[in-house]
Amino acid sequence: MEWQPDEQGLQQVLQLLKDSQSPDTATQRAVQEKLEQLNQFPDFNNYLIFVLTSLKSEDEPTRSLSGLILKNNVKAHYQNFPPNVADFIKRECLNNIGDPSPLIRATIGILITTIASKGELQTWPELLPQLCNLLNSEDYNTCEGSFGALQKICEDSSELLDSDALNRPLNIMIPKFLQFFKHCSPKIRSHAIACVNQFIIGRAQALMDNIDTFIESLFALAGDEDSEVRKNVCRALVMLLEVRIDRLIPHMHSIIQYMLQRTQDPDENVALEACEFWLTLAEQPICKEALSGHLVQLIPILVNGMKYSEIDIILLKGDVEEDETIPDSEQDIKPRFHKSRTVTLQHEGGEGEEGEDIDDDEDDDDDTLSDWNLRKCSAAALDVLANVFREELLPHLLPLLKGLLFHPDWVIKESGILVLGAIAEGCMQGMVPYLPELIPHLIQCLCDKKALVRSIACWTLSRYAHWVVSQPPDAHLKPLMTELLKRILDGNKRVQEAACSAFATLEEEACTELVPYLSFILDTLVFAFGKYQHKNLLILYDAIGTLADSVGHHLNQPEYIQKLMPPLIAKWNELKDEDKDLFPLLECLSSVATALQSGFLPYCEPVYQRCVTLVQKTLAQAMMYSQQPDQYEAPDKDFMIVALDLLSGLAEGLGGHVDTLVARSNIMTLLFQCMQDTMPEVRQSSFALLGDLTKACFPHVKPCIAEFMPILGTNLNPEFISVCNNATWAIGEICMQMGVEMQPYIAMVLSQLVEIINRPNTPKTLLENTAITIGRLGYVCPQEVAPMLPQFIRPWCTSLRNIRDNEEKDSAFRGICIMIGVNPGGVVQDFIFFCDAVASWVNPKDDLRDMFYKILHGFKEQVGEENWQQFSEQFPPLLKERLAACYGV
């Protein structure tokens, strides 16, 4: 007997559906309670499906809502549905997928997909065959409804559909979908392409077997009048470019012609999909060859796409010039991620190599728009193509640029400035001759009356900061800095933000070149403190931190400290321990403490105490959460990570002055817990702090070494690169303090370090730190480490040859020399690598130079003049010269 609703029950459900559409919060709460009550009745879900599929007397929004509540129930507890209820729901869905209302069809489609994703594709074997059969229906609604459901299933379960678990339904489905590319309804054609598109990236076998038919069918739809179909065709071609470029190459010329047209499609969604094609093509080896002949058409199209659309300008409030007094709405503020501290070494020819920033801030001044749009995609495409074609791009661009940069219409002028910024990286060499006149023009644009022009000029100038700094300071650096500082105090918030970010980039490039202007810079940044709304304050902290990193100890002047510290400390006192704004402020203070060194002493105590409190609070909350997860919330461990990093900054900046603070706190106990935290970033920061405390106040660390060393040993796991890196560095610092007392701990760490230094594809920073630590262990305990020499000497030498002369390198090389003394046979096989590493020293201390001298000459005497001649014949000329000049061999 088919299930029938009870009239009274039905009325209750309908009343609930009506109430749940009320905006009133109290009503909403009552609805939630009522829902929980009704969910106790097994057939409540039957009522919901009945309203959705059969109660045609109700309005569509109410019926659809009933289906969505049912979908949530399926998500939450489908496994508890009685079998007869589950079967009734499935049957009703399939019988009504052709409902005349598009809204009801879509709701049923979502419901089917939700049941399918609950592992039900396996236990609902008739679902796919029935949906595929319904595609043949004469009734448009049934065909469209089934396709809608199939598209959602393909999106959700593409991997499962291509597996043996369901004995490969795609072998039937894909040929079936391809037939519908020719259907008379654009909606159906669009569904069919979208379904097949789900299987391109995963290279589903059934699609690969039909790949030529698929590509021909796509070409046949190239001129389709429906924009949704064109969008899906473009999307398919972009993915095929990544996955099956071999099948596209024969047709590449006509595909490029097609994409040139589509990138100018009147429908912006189509144009955006097509524009992705250039981004993807730029990553393919064939890009240069395929595109050279088309640049003359492509470049103007991309440049044209870089203008703000009218909608953009409305959304960006492009006509609002002054908004600095309007507070920010909280949802505009993106969550910030703290990058935990990683210990790196200084390299030859430049500062310590920062990890490459992954995020390319392509025109990040539009981040309030729907994030990705034609303007951003065009700019990104131009940027990557500039990196592929370099100077060859300029003949196509320069004639256009002139017209854009001096155009009376601000929208066009603005797009020209964006173009100039987008090509900065790839075309820098070719742009150099034009920069002496372009940079002053851009600096003038910083005073444009349109805020959007001022903000883009900030960004573009930051892309040329490297060149600006390479010129005499009065030429461009001084005028640029003067104008940028004015923009930091602009009346428009977007301009403030762009100027602050650009200034941070300029600081990184200029470093100590900024020292003469420090007073002026600090006046501006401190003034901005009183002026900025919430979001830009966070960027201002970053600009101040970067300034401290860039000028270092030059900031340690009473006059500067007086300007900078009071506003920072005032903010510090204002913020509560739970406030996430502490993150950027702590990061900023960490840089400032490191730069000011003893100048930070008057401020260090409250800052130190608070960091310890933050760590303690977080650990306590984590403890309560692990014991009673239903009673307590999981803590946000970022508070602890940032606090540990600021403590590191204090230890590094204050050195021995931190002693009394450490003595009066329980930081060592807390550190013992942090080093064993489940979260890698917490361990990473705690090992950095351990190393810094070891350098600053070892007497407080020493009593804990027996407990700490085994933990350090277990963290020498290169799966977590940064954790492993910092643990390695800390071990090296500890052993320099421990001396011979390190001996009992060597076995805990040595074999892991040797394994890491021999691993292929280990990042450079980790290799360098590992080599330094192995050298230091050998320096304090040569008898224990020297027997392993042949297992690490070769990678050891190659990883340290590019490091600058410094204390760490000095102690490591002393260790190697002492070990060679203990086990000279251990280096014989790889002696040429040792020679090369020795030659990398510019000026070693005298006694170290003597050690090198003795080893080189000892080896030469050992093998005899004739063998030495043969041996040194293998040396590159430069190495030969250096060794002869410095060591007379």
PDB file of N, CA and C in Angstrom, residues 667-694:
ATOM      1  N   ILE A 667      58.709  29.897  31.204  1.00  0.00           N
ATOM      2  CA  ILE A 667      58.738  29.686  29.756  1.00  0.00           C
ATOM      3  C   ILE A 667      59.337  28.332  29.378  1.00  0.00           C
ATOM      4  N   MET A 668      60.316  27.846  30.125  1.00  0.00           N
ATOM      5  CA  MET A 668      60.931  26.570  29.744  1.00  0.00           C
ATOM      6  C   MET A 668      59.921  25.419  29.857  1.00  0.00           C
ATOM      7  N   THR A 669      59.080  25.460  30.895  1.00  0.00           N
ATOM      8  CA  THR A 669      58.035  24.430  31.053  1.00  0.00           C
ATOM      9  C   THR A 669      57.045  24.498  29.897  1.00  0.00           C
ATOM     10  N   LEU A 670      56.661  25.744  29.557  1.00  0.00           N
ATOM     11  CA  LEU A 670      55.704  25.921  28.458  1.00  0.00           C
ATOM     12  C   LEU A 670      56.324  25.428  27.144  1.00  0.00           C
ATOM     13  N   LEU A 671      57.607  25.733  26.967  1.00  0.00           N
ATOM     14  CA  LEU A 671      58.293  25.354  25.740  1.00  0.00           C
ATOM     15  C   LEU A 671      58.317  23.826  25.595  1.00  0.00           C
ATOM     16  N   PHE A 672      58.506  23.147  26.713  1.00  0.00           N
ATOM     17  CA  PHE A 672      58.524  21.681  26.715  1.00  0.00           C
ATOM     18  C   PHE A 672      57.190  21.153  26.163  1.00  0.00           C
ATOM     19  N   GLN A 673      56.070  21.822  26.508  1.00  0.00           N
ATOM     20  CA  GLN A 673      54.765  21.398  25.987  1.00  0.00           C
ATOM     21  C   GLN A 673      54.599  21.779  24.516  1.00  0.00           C
ATOM     22  N   CYS A 674      55.029  23.004  24.178  1.00  0.00           N
ATOM     23  CA  CYS A 674      54.868  23.471  22.790  1.00  0.00           C
ATOM     24  C   CYS A 674      55.647  22.598  21.809  1.00  0.00           C
ATOM     25  N   MET A 675      56.838  22.136  22.258  1.00  0.00           N
ATOM     26  CA  MET A 675      57.671  21.321  21.372  1.00  0.00           C
ATOM     27  C   MET A 675      57.010  19.985  21.053  1.00  0.00           C
ATOM     28  N   GLN A 676      55.991  19.622  21.843  1.00  0.00           N
ATOM     29  CA  GLN A 676      55.329  18.333  21.597  1.00  0.00           C
ATOM     30  C   GLN A 676      53.912  18.525  21.070  1.00  0.00           C
ATOM     31  N   ASP A 677      53.593  19.759  20.653  1.00  0.00           N
ATOM     32  CA  ASP A 677      52.242  20.034  20.183  1.00  0.00           C
ATOM     33  C   ASP A 677      51.951  19.251  18.900  1.00  0.00           C
ATOM     34  N   THR A 678      50.663  18.957  18.671  1.00  0.00           N
ATOM     35  CA  THR A 678      50.305  18.194  17.470  1.00  0.00           C
ATOM     36  C   THR A 678      50.428  19.053  16.212  1.00  0.00           C
ATOM     37  N   MET A 679      50.377  20.369  16.367  1.00  0.00           N
ATOM     38  CA  MET A 679      50.351  21.235  15.186  1.00  0.00           C
ATOM     39  C   MET A 679      51.781  21.605  14.768  1.00  0.00           C
ATOM     40  N   PRO A 680      52.170  21.278  13.518  1.00  0.00           N
ATOM     41  CA  PRO A 680      53.560  21.498  13.104  1.00  0.00           C
ATOM     42  C   PRO A 680      54.033  22.937  13.294  1.00  0.00           C
ATOM     43  N   GLU A 681      53.149  23.929  13.003  1.00  0.00           N
ATOM     44  CA  GLU A 681      53.597  25.325  13.097  1.00  0.00           C
ATOM     45  C   GLU A 681      53.971  25.702  14.525  1.00  0.00           C
ATOM     46  N   VAL A 682      53.291  25.077  15.510  1.00  0.00           N
ATOM     47  CA  VAL A 682      53.631  25.367  16.913  1.00  0.00           C
ATOM     48  C   VAL A 682      55.026  24.821  17.214  1.00  0.00           C
ATOM     49  N   ARG A 683      55.295  23.597  16.741  1.00  0.00           N
ATOM     50  CA  ARG A 683      56.612  23.007  16.982  1.00  0.00           C
ATOM     51  C   ARG A 683      57.697  23.831  16.276  1.00  0.00           C
ATOM     52  N   GLN A 684      57.379  24.233  15.060  1.00  0.00           N
ATOM     53  CA  GLN A 684      58.339  25.026  14.278  1.00  0.00           C
ATOM     54  C   GLN A 684      58.765  26.284  15.039  1.00  0.00           C
ATOM     55  N   SER A 685      57.772  27.016  15.564  1.00  0.00           N
ATOM     56  CA  SER A 685      58.093  28.254  16.279  1.00  0.00           C
ATOM     57  C   SER A 685      58.772  27.963  17.613  1.00  0.00           C
ATOM     58  N   SER A 686      58.410  26.846  18.272  1.00  0.00           N
ATOM     59  CA  SER A 686      59.045  26.591  19.568  1.00  0.00           C
ATOM     60  C   SER A 686      60.518  26.210  19.398  1.00  0.00           C
ATOM     61  N   PHE A 687      60.864  25.520  18.293  1.00  0.00           N
ATOM     62  CA  PHE A 687      62.278  25.195  18.083  1.00  0.00           C
ATOM     63  C   PHE A 687      63.087  26.456  17.743  1.00  0.00           C
ATOM     64  N   ALA A 688      62.450  27.389  17.011  1.00  0.00           N
ATOM     65  CA  ALA A 688      63.146  28.649  16.717  1.00  0.00           C
ATOM     66  C   ALA A 688      63.436  29.370  18.036  1.00  0.00           C
ATOM     67  N   LEU A 689      62.434  29.404  18.939  1.00  0.00           N
ATOM     68  CA  LEU A 689      62.619  30.076  20.222  1.00  0.00           C
ATOM     69  C   LEU A 689      63.682  29.352  21.052  1.00  0.00           C
ATOM     70  N   LEU A 690      63.658  28.039  21.026  1.00  0.00           N
ATOM     71  CA  LEU A 690      64.664  27.272  21.784  1.00  0.00           C
ATOM     72  C   LEU A 690      66.075  27.670  21.336  1.00  0.00           C
ATOM     73  N   GLY A 691      66.270  27.753  20.012  1.00  0.00           N
ATOM     74  CA  GLY A 691      67.586  28.137  19.499  1.00  0.00           C
ATOM     75  C   GLY A 691      67.971  29.549  19.927  1.00  0.00           C
ATOM     76  N   ASP A 692      66.988  30.474  19.869  1.00  0.00           N
ATOM     77  CA  ASP A 692      67.291  31.863  20.250  1.00  0.00           C
ATOM     78  C   ASP A 692      67.591  31.985  21.747  1.00  0.00           C
ATOM     79  N   LEU A 693      66.865  31.217  22.580  1.00  0.00           N
ATOM     80  CA  LEU A 693      67.137  31.259  24.028  1.00  0.00           C
ATOM     81  C   LEU A 693      68.492  30.617  24.330  1.00  0.00           C
ATOM     82  N   THR A 694      68.836  29.587  23.561  1.00  0.00           N
ATOM     83  CA  THR A 694      70.131  28.931  23.738  1.00  0.00           C
ATOM     84  C   THR A 694      71.246  29.947  23.507  1.00  0.00           C
TER      85      THR A 694
END
